PDB file of C-alpha atoms and ligand atoms in Angstrom:
ATOM      1  CA  MET A  27      95.028 160.212 204.023  1.00 41.00           C
ATOM      2  CA  THR A  28      97.013 163.302 204.691  1.00 44.00           C
ATOM      3  CA  GLU A  29      96.206 165.644 207.447  1.00 47.00           C
ATOM      4  CA  HIS A  30      94.787 168.579 205.353  1.00 51.00           C
ATOM      5  CA  ARG A  31      92.190 166.439 203.892  1.00 67.00           C
ATOM      6  CA  ILE A  32      90.616 165.667 207.227  1.00 80.00           C
ATOM      7  CA  LEU A  33      87.562 167.797 207.974  1.00 90.00           C
ATOM      8  CA  PRO A  34      88.529 170.583 210.420  1.00 91.00           C
ATOM      9  CA  ALA A  35      85.821 169.304 212.963  1.00 93.00           C
ATOM     10  CA  ARG A  36      87.290 165.763 212.895  1.00 94.00           C
ATOM     11  CA  GLN A  37      90.791 167.290 213.253  1.00 92.00           C
ATOM     12  CA  ALA A  38      89.650 169.236 216.391  1.00 94.00           C
ATOM     13  CA  GLN A  39      88.310 166.004 217.769  1.00 95.00           C
ATOM     14  CA  LEU A  40      91.360 163.946 217.085  1.00 94.00           C
ATOM     15  CA  SER A  41      93.669 166.634 218.427  1.00 92.00           C
ATOM     16  CA  ALA A  42      91.512 166.905 221.575  1.00 95.00           C
ATOM     17  CA  ALA A  43      91.666 163.205 222.079  1.00 95.00           C
ATOM     18  CA  SER A  44      95.319 162.982 221.937  1.00 92.00           C
ATOM     19  CA  LEU A  45      95.930 166.039 223.983  1.00 91.00           C
ATOM     20  CA  LYS A  46      93.642 164.883 226.769  1.00 93.00           C
ATOM     21  CA  ALA A  47      95.696 161.660 226.908  1.00 91.00           C
ATOM     22  CA  ASN A  48      99.000 163.614 227.158  1.00 87.00           C
ATOM     23  CA  LEU A  49      97.690 166.440 229.338  1.00 88.00           C
ATOM     24  CA  PRO A  50      95.143 165.035 231.842  1.00 90.00           C
ATOM     25  CA  GLU A  51      95.199 168.182 233.913  1.00 90.00           C
ATOM     26  CA  TYR A  52      93.447 170.034 230.808  1.00 91.00           C
ATOM     27  CA  HIS A  53      90.619 167.517 230.508  1.00 93.00           C
ATOM     28  CA  SER A  54      87.752 169.823 231.340  1.00 92.00           C
ATOM     29  CA  LEU A  55      89.302 172.839 229.428  1.00 92.00           C
ATOM     30  CA  LEU A  56      89.983 170.739 226.383  1.00 94.00           C
ATOM     31  CA  THR A  57      86.410 169.055 226.489  1.00 95.00           C
ATOM     32  CA  PHE A  58      84.965 172.511 226.682  1.00 95.00           C
ATOM     33  CA  TYR A  59      87.094 174.041 223.694  1.00 96.00           C
ATOM     34  CA  GLU A  60      86.718 170.814 221.625  1.00 96.00           C
ATOM     35  CA  GLN A  61      82.984 171.198 221.756  1.00 97.00           C
ATOM     36  CA  LEU A  62      83.255 174.976 220.982  1.00 97.00           C
ATOM     37  CA  PHE A  63      85.590 174.514 217.875  1.00 97.00           C
ATOM     38  CA  ILE A  64      83.411 171.567 216.548  1.00 97.00           C
ATOM     39  CA  ALA A  65      80.305 173.923 216.888  1.00 97.00           C
ATOM     40  CA  GLN A  66      82.184 176.587 215.224  1.00 97.00           C
ATOM     41  CA  GLU A  67      83.551 174.416 212.211  1.00 97.00           C
ATOM     42  CA  SER A  68      79.966 173.018 211.549  1.00 96.00           C
ATOM     43  CA  SER A  69      78.342 176.559 211.785  1.00 97.00           C
ATOM     44  CA  LYS A  70      81.150 177.704 209.285  1.00 97.00           C
ATOM     45  CA  LEU A  71      79.972 175.194 206.801  1.00 95.00           C
ATOM     46  CA  GLN A  72      76.374 176.575 206.884  1.00 95.00           C
ATOM     47  CA  THR A  73      77.746 180.340 206.782  1.00 96.00           C
ATOM     48  CA  ALA A  74      76.731 182.039 203.716  1.00 93.00           C
ATOM     49  CA  LEU A  75      78.213 185.378 203.015  1.00 96.00           C
ATOM     50  CA  GLU A  76      78.588 187.650 199.965  1.00 95.00           C
ATOM     51  CA  PRO A  77      82.416 188.376 199.622  1.00 94.00           C
ATOM     52  CA  ILE A  78      83.639 191.908 200.784  1.00 96.00           C
ATOM     53  CA  VAL A  79      84.625 193.898 197.730  1.00 96.00           C
ATOM     54  CA  ILE A  80      87.726 195.985 197.536  1.00 96.00           C
ATOM     55  CA  ALA A  81      87.996 198.382 194.717  1.00 96.00           C
ATOM     56  CA  PRO A  82      91.191 198.089 192.553  1.00 95.00           C
ATOM     57  CA  GLU A  83      92.311 201.636 193.323  1.00 96.00           C
ATOM     58  CA  VAL A  84      91.819 200.873 197.109  1.00 96.00           C
ATOM     59  CA  LEU A  85      93.580 197.576 196.852  1.00 94.00           C
ATOM     60  CA  GLN A  86      96.457 199.198 194.910  1.00 92.00           C
ATOM     61  CA  VAL A  87      96.808 201.856 197.781  1.00 93.00           C
ATOM     62  CA  LYS A  88      96.689 199.062 200.585  1.00 92.00           C
ATOM     63  CA  HIS A  89      99.509 197.022 198.670  1.00 90.00           C
ATOM     64  CA  ARG A  90     101.758 200.081 198.181  1.00 90.00           C
ATOM     65  CA  GLU A  91     101.258 201.226 201.601  1.00 91.00           C
ATOM     66  CA  ARG A  92     101.636 197.811 203.063  1.00 90.00           C
ATOM     67  CA  LEU A  93      98.318 198.149 204.896  1.00 94.00           C
ATOM     68  CA  PRO A  94      96.032 195.262 205.947  1.00 96.00           C
ATOM     69  CA  LEU A  95      93.150 194.711 203.443  1.00 96.00           C
ATOM     70  CA  VAL A  96      90.262 195.790 205.893  1.00 97.00           C
ATOM     71  CA  ALA A  97      89.578 197.041 209.353  1.00 96.00           C
ATOM     72  CA  MET A  98      87.833 194.899 211.836  1.00 95.00           C
ATOM     73  CA  THR A  99      84.698 197.128 211.367  1.00 96.00           C
ATOM     74  CA  GLU A 100      84.413 196.221 207.708  1.00 97.00           C
ATOM     75  CA  PHE A 101      83.850 192.496 208.343  1.00 97.00           C
ATOM     76  CA  VAL A 102      80.425 191.203 207.642  1.00 97.00           C
ATOM     77  CA  PHE A 103      78.525 188.347 209.208  1.00 97.00           C
ATOM     78  CA  ASP A 104      75.838 185.726 208.579  1.00 97.00           C
ATOM     79  CA  ALA A 105      73.362 186.908 211.426  1.00 96.00           C
ATOM     80  CA  ALA A 106      71.398 183.671 211.379  1.00 96.00           C
ATOM     81  CA  ALA A 107      74.134 181.416 211.784  1.00 97.00           C
ATOM     82  CA  GLY A 108      75.772 183.556 214.274  1.00 97.00           C
ATOM     83  CA  ARG A 109      72.500 183.762 216.318  1.00 96.00           C
ATOM     84  CA  GLU A 110      72.144 179.808 216.178  1.00 97.00           C
ATOM     85  CA  LEU A 111      75.807 179.495 217.079  1.00 98.00           C
ATOM     86  CA  LEU A 112      75.315 181.853 220.081  1.00 98.00           C
ATOM     87  CA  ALA A 113      72.650 179.660 221.553  1.00 97.00           C
ATOM     88  CA  GLU A 114      74.801 176.600 221.010  1.00 98.00           C
ATOM     89  CA  ILE A 115      77.756 178.152 222.626  1.00 98.00           C
ATOM     90  CA  CYS A 116      75.588 179.206 225.661  1.00 97.00           C
ATOM     91  CA  ASP A 117      74.452 175.512 225.905  1.00 97.00           C
ATOM     92  CA  ILE A 118      78.136 174.215 225.784  1.00 97.00           C
ATOM     93  CA  LEU A 119      79.128 176.697 228.443  1.00 96.00           C
ATOM     94  CA  ARG A 120      76.067 176.009 230.755  1.00 95.00           C
ATOM     95  CA  GLU A 121      76.822 172.227 230.672  1.00 93.00           C
ATOM     96  CA  SER A 122      80.691 172.864 231.283  1.00 91.00           C
ATOM     97  CA  GLU A 123      82.555 173.424 234.561  1.00 83.00           C
ATOM     98  CA  ASN A 124      83.480 176.779 233.003  1.00 86.00           C
ATOM     99  CA  GLU A 125      83.462 179.906 235.255  1.00 90.00           C
ATOM    100  CA  MET A 126      81.327 181.493 232.497  1.00 94.00           C
ATOM    101  CA  ALA A 127      78.439 179.066 233.011  1.00 95.00           C
ATOM    102  CA  SER A 128      76.171 181.363 235.047  1.00 95.00           C
ATOM    103  CA  SER A 129      76.827 184.246 232.696  1.00 97.00           C
ATOM    104  CA  ALA A 130      76.055 182.004 229.627  1.00 97.00           C
ATOM    105  CA  GLU A 131      72.718 181.053 231.275  1.00 96.00           C
ATOM    106  CA  ARG A 132      71.895 184.813 231.583  1.00 96.00           C
ATOM    107  CA  ILE A 133      73.100 185.694 228.083  1.00 97.00           C
ATOM    108  CA  ALA A 134      70.819 182.754 226.575  1.00 97.00           C
ATOM    109  CA  HIS A 135      67.964 184.069 228.606  1.00 96.00           C
ATOM    110  CA  ALA A 136      68.321 187.669 227.267  1.00 96.00           C
ATOM    111  CA  ALA A 137      69.024 186.765 223.769  1.00 95.00           C
ATOM    112  CA  GLY A 138      66.184 187.975 221.595  1.00 84.00           C
ATOM    113  CA  ARG A 139      64.665 189.768 224.456  1.00 88.00           C
ATOM    114  CA  LYS A 140      66.943 192.459 226.324  1.00 88.00           C
ATOM    115  CA  LEU A 141      69.892 191.477 224.115  1.00 93.00           C
ATOM    116  CA  GLU A 142      69.690 192.195 220.287  1.00 95.00           C
ATOM    117  CA  ILE A 143      72.239 189.656 218.693  1.00 95.00           C
ATOM    118  CA  ASP A 144      72.857 191.463 215.489  1.00 95.00           C
ATOM    119  CA  SER A 145      73.670 194.661 217.586  1.00 96.00           C
ATOM    120  CA  LEU A 146      75.798 192.710 219.944  1.00 97.00           C
ATOM    121  CA  PHE A 147      77.923 191.524 216.819  1.00 97.00           C
ATOM    122  CA  ARG A 148      78.095 194.867 215.358  1.00 97.00           C
ATOM    123  CA  HIS A 149      79.206 196.471 218.510  1.00 97.00           C
ATOM    124  CA  LEU A 150      81.872 193.824 218.825  1.00 96.00           C
ATOM    125  CA  LEU A 151      83.339 194.493 215.327  1.00 96.00           C
ATOM    126  CA  ASP A 152      83.218 198.346 216.213  1.00 96.00           C
ATOM    127  CA  GLY A 153      85.321 197.622 219.576  1.00 94.00           C
ATOM    128  CA  ASP A 154      82.480 199.426 221.377  1.00 95.00           C
ATOM    129  CA  ASP A 155      83.673 198.757 224.737  1.00 94.00           C
ATOM    130  CA  ALA A 156      80.854 201.046 226.555  1.00 96.00           C
ATOM    131  CA  TYR A 157      78.259 198.824 224.884  1.00 97.00           C
ATOM    132  CA  PHE A 158      79.651 195.711 226.513  1.00 96.00           C
ATOM    133  CA  ASP A 159      79.897 197.479 229.912  1.00 96.00           C
ATOM    134  CA  GLU A 160      76.223 198.664 229.756  1.00 97.00           C
ATOM    135  CA  THR A 161      74.769 195.358 228.236  1.00 97.00           C
ATOM    136  CA  ALA A 162      76.541 193.241 230.637  1.00 97.00           C
ATOM    137  CA  GLY A 163      75.258 195.437 233.365  1.00 97.00           C
ATOM    138  CA  SER A 164      71.658 195.270 232.032  1.00 96.00           C
ATOM    139  CA  ILE A 165      71.837 191.530 231.582  1.00 96.00           C
ATOM    140  CA  GLY A 166      73.542 190.802 234.935  1.00 96.00           C
ATOM    141  CA  CYS A 167      76.378 188.906 233.450  1.00 97.00           C
ATOM    142  CA  ASP A 168      80.091 189.190 233.351  1.00 96.00           C
ATOM    143  CA  LYS A 169      81.391 191.423 230.645  1.00 96.00           C
ATOM    144  CA  LYS A 170      84.386 189.313 229.521  1.00 94.00           C
ATOM    145  CA  ALA A 171      81.899 186.244 229.143  1.00 96.00           C
ATOM    146  CA  LEU A 172      79.724 188.500 227.024  1.00 97.00           C
ATOM    147  CA  ALA A 173      82.684 189.486 224.795  1.00 96.00           C
ATOM    148  CA  PHE A 174      83.679 185.778 224.639  1.00 95.00           C
ATOM    149  CA  VAL A 175      80.407 184.417 223.496  1.00 97.00           C
ATOM    150  CA  ALA A 176      79.980 187.282 221.080  1.00 97.00           C
ATOM    151  CA  TYR A 177      83.473 186.652 219.533  1.00 97.00           C
ATOM    152  CA  HIS A 178      82.993 182.929 219.313  1.00 97.00           C
ATOM    153  CA  SER A 179      79.563 183.185 217.698  1.00 98.00           C
ATOM    154  CA  LEU A 180      81.010 185.278 215.059  1.00 97.00           C
ATOM    155  CA  ARG A 181      84.276 183.610 214.500  1.00 97.00           C
ATOM    156  CA  PRO A 182      82.765 181.279 211.575  1.00 98.00           C
ATOM    157  CA  SER A 183      81.825 184.367 209.859  1.00 98.00           C
ATOM    158  CA  LEU A 184      85.103 186.102 210.358  1.00 98.00           C
ATOM    159  CA  MET A 185      86.940 183.085 209.027  1.00 97.00           C
ATOM    160  CA  VAL A 186      84.871 182.843 205.938  1.00 98.00           C
ATOM    161  CA  CYS A 187      85.449 186.566 205.192  1.00 98.00           C
ATOM    162  CA  ALA A 188      89.098 186.064 205.726  1.00 98.00           C
ATOM    163  CA  GLU A 189      89.234 183.130 203.278  1.00 97.00           C
ATOM    164  CA  GLN A 190      87.443 185.195 200.669  1.00 97.00           C
ATOM    165  CA  LEU A 191      89.523 188.188 201.323  1.00 97.00           C
ATOM    166  CA  ALA A 192      92.703 186.236 201.051  1.00 95.00           C
ATOM    167  CA  THR A 193      92.133 186.087 197.287  1.00 94.00           C
ATOM    168  CA  TYR A 194      93.278 189.808 197.158  1.00 95.00           C
ATOM    169  CA  LEU A 195      96.673 188.835 198.653  1.00 93.00           C
ATOM    170  CA  LYS A 196      97.820 186.586 195.654  1.00 87.00           C
ATOM    171  CA  ASP A 197      99.535 189.637 193.953  1.00 76.00           C
ATOM    172  CA  ARG A 198     101.032 191.077 197.061  1.00 78.00           C
ATOM    173  CA  THR A 199     104.824 190.939 197.615  1.00 73.00           C
ATOM    174  CA  GLU A 200     106.058 189.124 200.696  1.00 77.00           C
ATOM    175  CA  TRP A 201     104.127 190.328 203.884  1.00 84.00           C
ATOM    176  CA  LYS A 202     107.045 190.437 206.551  1.00 84.00           C
ATOM    177  CA  SER A 203     105.037 191.745 209.351  1.00 88.00           C
ATOM    178  CA  GLY A 204     103.768 190.501 212.742  1.00 91.00           C
ATOM    179  CA  ILE A 205     100.121 191.755 211.960  1.00 94.00           C
ATOM    180  CA  CYS A 206      97.648 189.951 209.956  1.00 96.00           C
ATOM    181  CA  PRO A 207      97.752 191.104 206.230  1.00 96.00           C
ATOM    182  CA  VAL A 208      93.875 190.733 206.038  1.00 97.00           C
ATOM    183  CA  CYS A 209      92.685 192.456 209.249  1.00 96.00           C
ATOM    184  CA  GLY A 210      95.685 194.004 211.086  1.00 95.00           C
ATOM    185  CA  ASN A 211      95.394 192.013 214.282  1.00 94.00           C
ATOM    186  CA  LEU A 212      98.284 190.145 216.080  1.00 93.00           C
ATOM    187  CA  PRO A 213      99.020 186.393 215.639  1.00 93.00           C
ATOM    188  CA  ALA A 214      97.530 183.921 218.206  1.00 91.00           C
ATOM    189  CA  ILE A 215      99.965 181.045 217.510  1.00 93.00           C
ATOM    190  CA  ALA A 216     102.788 180.112 215.116  1.00 94.00           C
ATOM    191  CA  LEU A 217     103.127 176.689 213.267  1.00 94.00           C
ATOM    192  CA  LEU A 218     106.019 175.114 211.757  1.00 93.00           C
ATOM    193  CA  ASP A 219     104.639 172.647 209.246  1.00 91.00           C
ATOM    194  CA  LYS A 220     106.120 169.126 208.506  1.00 89.00           C
ATOM    195  CA  GLU A 221     108.637 170.824 206.086  1.00 92.00           C
ATOM    196  CA  GLY A 222     109.736 173.383 208.772  1.00 91.00           C
ATOM    197  CA  ARG A 223     107.848 176.342 207.110  1.00 94.00           C
ATOM    198  CA  ARG A 224     106.752 178.875 209.570  1.00 94.00           C
ATOM    199  CA  SER A 225     103.247 180.598 209.670  1.00 94.00           C
ATOM    200  CA  LEU A 226     101.421 182.759 212.007  1.00 95.00           C
ATOM    201  CA  SER A 227      97.695 182.449 212.629  1.00 94.00           C
ATOM    202  CA  CYS A 228      95.646 185.596 213.269  1.00 94.00           C
ATOM    203  CA  SER A 229      93.921 185.821 216.669  1.00 92.00           C
ATOM    204  CA  PHE A 230      90.871 187.610 215.165  1.00 94.00           C
ATOM    205  CA  CYS A 231      90.232 186.099 211.667  1.00 96.00           C
ATOM    206  CA  TRP A 232      92.520 183.233 211.844  1.00 95.00           C
ATOM    207  CA  HIS A 233      94.107 183.947 208.455  1.00 96.00           C
ATOM    208  CA  GLU A 234      97.457 182.067 208.256  1.00 95.00           C
ATOM    209  CA  TRP A 235     100.382 183.821 206.643  1.00 95.00           C
ATOM    210  CA  PRO A 236     104.070 182.774 205.950  1.00 93.00           C
ATOM    211  CA  MET A 237     106.814 184.069 208.023  1.00 92.00           C
ATOM    212  CA  PRO A 238     110.504 183.656 208.254  1.00 91.00           C
ATOM    213  CA  ARG A 239     111.824 181.180 210.806  1.00 90.00           C
ATOM    214  CA  VAL A 240     114.146 183.756 212.328  1.00 92.00           C
ATOM    215  CA  TYR A 241     111.771 186.770 213.037  1.00 93.00           C
ATOM    216  CA  CYS A 242     109.980 188.246 216.002  1.00 94.00           C
ATOM    217  CA  PRO A 243     106.522 189.280 215.075  1.00 93.00           C
ATOM    218  CA  PHE A 244     106.305 191.973 217.810  1.00 93.00           C
ATOM    219  CA  CYS A 245     109.575 193.887 217.216  1.00 93.00           C
ATOM    220  CA  ASN A 246     110.515 192.549 213.839  1.00 92.00           C
ATOM    221  CA  SER A 247     113.942 191.559 215.013  1.00 94.00           C
ATOM    222  CA  THR A 248     115.627 189.053 212.752  1.00 93.00           C
ATOM    223  CA  ASP A 249     118.757 188.637 214.849  1.00 92.00           C
ATOM    224  CA  GLY A 250     119.089 184.906 215.559  1.00 91.00           C
ATOM    225  CA  LYS A 251     121.003 185.700 218.703  1.00 93.00           C
ATOM    226  CA  GLU A 252     118.068 187.447 220.279  1.00 92.00           C
ATOM    227  CA  LEU A 253     115.534 184.742 219.405  1.00 94.00           C
ATOM    228  CA  ASN A 254     115.465 181.734 221.638  1.00 91.00           C
ATOM    229  CA  TYR A 255     112.790 179.025 222.579  1.00 88.00           C
ATOM    230  CA  LEU A 256     111.631 177.320 225.775  1.00 88.00           C
ATOM    231  CA  TYR A 257     110.067 173.840 225.868  1.00 81.00           C
ATOM    232  CA  SER A 258     108.482 171.279 228.093  1.00 75.00           C
ATOM    233  CA  GLU A 259     110.397 167.928 228.153  1.00 75.00           C
ATOM    234  CA  THR A 260     107.087 166.110 227.992  1.00 72.00           C
ATOM    235  CA  GLU A 261     105.600 167.925 225.029  1.00 75.00           C
ATOM    236  CA  LYS A 262     107.984 168.711 222.298  1.00 79.00           C
ATOM    237  CA  THR A 263     105.352 169.621 219.726  1.00 85.00           C
ATOM    238  CA  LEU A 264     104.668 172.741 221.464  1.00 88.00           C
ATOM    239  CA  ARG A 265     107.357 175.336 222.438  1.00 90.00           C
ATOM    240  CA  VAL A 266     107.616 179.111 223.161  1.00 93.00           C
ATOM    241  CA  ASP A 267     109.608 181.461 220.749  1.00 94.00           C
ATOM    242  CA  CYS A 268     110.977 184.313 222.980  1.00 95.00           C
ATOM    243  CA  CYS A 269     112.554 187.594 221.865  1.00 96.00           C
ATOM    244  CA  GLU A 270     115.487 189.067 224.051  1.00 95.00           C
ATOM    245  CA  LYS A 271     114.842 192.347 222.363  1.00 95.00           C
ATOM    246  CA  CYS A 272     111.433 193.194 223.074  1.00 95.00           C
ATOM    247  CA  ARG A 273     110.899 190.432 225.864  1.00 95.00           C
ATOM    248  CA  LYS A 274     107.729 189.062 224.179  1.00 95.00           C
ATOM    249  CA  TYR A 275     106.881 185.478 223.410  1.00 95.00           C
ATOM    250  CA  ILE A 276     104.612 183.481 220.976  1.00 94.00           C
ATOM    251  CA  LYS A 277     103.798 179.833 221.269  1.00 93.00           C
ATOM    252  CA  THR A 278     104.565 177.597 218.372  1.00 93.00           C
ATOM    253  CA  VAL A 279     103.182 174.313 217.263  1.00 92.00           C
ATOM    254  CA  ASP A 280     106.010 172.308 215.742  1.00 91.00           C
ATOM    255  CA  ALA A 281     104.326 169.851 213.549  1.00 88.00           C
ATOM    256  CA  ARG A 282     107.654 168.239 212.546  1.00 88.00           C
ATOM    257  CA  SER A 283     107.732 166.325 215.869  1.00 82.00           C
ATOM    258  CA  ALA A 284     103.988 165.718 216.025  1.00 80.00           C
ATOM    259  CA  ASP A 285     103.017 161.980 215.782  1.00 82.00           C
ATOM    260  CA  ARG A 286      99.192 163.152 216.250  1.00 85.00           C
ATOM    261  CA  THR A 287      96.724 165.342 214.631  1.00 87.00           C
ATOM    262  CA  VAL A 288      97.206 168.968 215.366  1.00 88.00           C
ATOM    263  CA  TYR A 289      94.517 171.661 215.493  1.00 91.00           C
ATOM    264  CA  PRO A 290      96.243 175.068 216.205  1.00 88.00           C
ATOM    265  CA  PRO A 291      93.341 176.801 218.172  1.00 90.00           C
ATOM    266  CA  LEU A 292      93.224 173.847 220.547  1.00 91.00           C
ATOM    267  CA  GLU A 293      97.075 173.864 220.964  1.00 89.00           C
ATOM    268  CA  GLN A 294      96.787 177.404 221.823  1.00 87.00           C
ATOM    269  CA  VAL A 295      94.442 176.833 224.768  1.00 87.00           C
ATOM    270  CA  ALA A 296      96.202 173.568 226.022  1.00 87.00           C
ATOM    271  CA  SER A 297      99.309 175.232 226.798  1.00 86.00           C
ATOM    272  CA  LEU A 298      98.776 177.386 229.655  1.00 86.00           C
ATOM    273  CA  HIS A 299     101.784 175.719 231.354  1.00 86.00           C
ATOM    274  CA  LEU A 300     104.000 177.227 228.630  1.00 89.00           C
ATOM    275  CA  ASP A 301     102.604 180.652 229.059  1.00 90.00           C
ATOM    276  CA  MET A 302     103.440 180.268 232.855  1.00 88.00           C
ATOM    277  CA  LYS A 303     106.953 179.028 231.996  1.00 89.00           C
ATOM    278  CA  ALA A 304     107.566 181.863 229.603  1.00 91.00           C
ATOM    279  CA  ARG A 305     106.127 184.512 232.196  1.00 90.00           C
ATOM    280  CA  ASP A 306     108.427 182.955 235.002  1.00 91.00           C
ATOM    281  CA  ALA A 307     111.234 183.527 232.565  1.00 93.00           C
ATOM    282  CA  GLY A 308     110.300 187.101 232.306  1.00 93.00           C
ATOM    283  CA  TYR A 309     108.667 187.247 229.130  1.00 94.00           C
ATOM    284  CA  ASP A 310     105.292 188.863 228.232  1.00 92.00           C
ATOM    285  CA  SER A 311     102.717 187.323 225.980  1.00 90.00           C
ATOM    286  CA  GLY A 312     102.615 189.504 223.009  1.00 83.00           C
ATOM    287  CA  ILE A 313      99.098 188.513 222.012  1.00 78.00           C
ATOM    288  CA  PRO A 314      95.636 188.561 223.265  1.00 59.00           C
ATOM    289  CA  LEU A 315      94.920 185.011 224.683  1.00 54.00           C
ATOM    290  CA  HIS A 316      91.019 184.879 224.355  1.00 46.00           C
ATOM    291  CA  LEU A 317      90.995 182.592 227.278  1.00 39.00           C
ATOM    292  CA  PRO A 318      88.006 182.414 229.913  1.00 37.00           C
ATOM    293  CA  ASP A 319      90.319 183.110 232.696  1.00 41.00           C
ATOM    294  CA  GLU A 320      92.134 185.965 231.233  1.00 40.00           C
TER     295      GLU A 320
HETATM  296 ZN1   ZN B 416      93.199 188.672 210.681  1.00 58.98          ZN
HETATM  297 ZN1   ZN B 417     110.918 190.927 219.685  1.00 58.98          ZN
END
């Protein structure tokens, strides 16, 4: 069976098992994210959404001006699936060793009472920072924990929207840009597939788009002399691509050297040692990390 035929939830489970064996220091973090990603993948299968429609004349302008298809505010969500997943994520957090456990307790308690979940999702898409300050204050939870729970409960809807929207990209000429062609956000991680083709995964909607091997997504440099990489002797599947020009880096999963199942979102969280290595070498993460301790 080839890897892409494995169900994503199973892929996350297999990837977590091999990462835990290789990186015992990540055991509790991996257990938490494994449960989170499996819950999201199964929620995604239940997520029903009417596709977002882009009028032909609008699409023409987006293509011509090389703009992403939609803004974050235009995403739609399956409120029922999102509410159910939010309760599940709060349960996973409460039972974990995660520092967000007590905030999750408060969020779960407030859900459907003080906290109106549909409105939470809407404010997340609107990027309404003041709402998160105010709501976290009124519930008595950590603001970052509230944003984390909201984002991860919405993630299956965002992924379904992105998959549907990707059909509008078929006629687009090459998208050589470090921002997501669907939603305009930055990439979370890069992937080199078994054939050595490079792609970037969006940190918001998780759309994957192809990218030349020698290219910095943050400053668009294509100068091979300015693009290096760092890796750890013990884990060749993961490396950090660094740019000398803008001093930013992105982590890359190199599936060519992987003798195990790879699930990129899990690789992204199980590689803090590479973030440290890159920071010690003087590079900045070019991306939002969406980690509980960030
Ligand atoms: Zn995106
Ligand atoms: Zn750069």
